[in-house]
Amino acid sequence: MREGMRLVACTILLVLLISGCGGSQGTSESSNSRIINGAKLETPELTGVVSVQIASLTAPGQYCTASVIGTRHLLTAAHCVPQGEYLYGVVNLPDRNVPLAMIYKNNTFETVQDLSLNDVAVLESSEDLGLPILPLFVSSSAILGEKVQLLGYGLDENEVYGELRSGSMVIRSLEYGRILLAPDENDSRACHGDSGGPAIQMHLNQDGSLQPAIIGVVSYGTDPECGPHSLIGLTNIQNTDVLDFILQVNPNVPTV
């Protein structure tokens, strides 16, 4: 099931949205975000990963990361969408900001004992984004011990945010439609407002080339302080409730 909400542009709310996105306000999972010990990417426009902000009447702007999965569709975390009447959302691109036209929040999203289940939402922009499209990795399951790459726009260890950074983590466990990641030897890790960002694995194409593809969406961390032993929970996009929802909103999303 999908729940679609049309957004109305509002200049006043856009100001609130931008002023409330610094990552230090509120108590939502998307505040105080960072990829710790990650590497800055100098050409974020080539990755298909963007930052998004969404505000409602009852909540300030949420600052999250999202992946481009269509000419106008993006994949992010459901908890990045504040409760209430949704009035404005924006996609932050290197050369412009693009308003959101629709939000589709997975109706099976829920929080059980502080853990988020089926934590995905699909956003629809008001115009073509003109960015690379990331496919979903559905041809084989995640494997324990393999590394994945995380990308996000949250705060780094130097308290700088708004720059796309990447880091790697190791798959520690697979359960209940979630993928749990642990730090690797580089000690990189995501934290809160990198929520909605992709976990990437490389798919080997028939011609021998490697294709980056989304295997999960950053959902939560086990340590509110994002310490060195923090584990990161992903929503597994291969989970039936999640994949069916994404394909219902955008039947043309590429898969590998």
XYZ file of C-alpha atoms in Angstrom, residues 72 98-102 124-129:
12
model
C 11.594 12.333 -10.777
C 13.751 21.449 -6.787
C 10.408 21.397 -4.919
C 8.764 18.064 -4.182
C 5.357 17.402 -5.727
C 4.347 14.210 -3.899
C 8.407 12.699 -6.394
C 9.987 15.933 -7.581
C 8.177 18.639 -9.530
C 10.614 18.423 -12.444
C 13.182 16.074 -13.923
C 16.289 15.907 -11.748
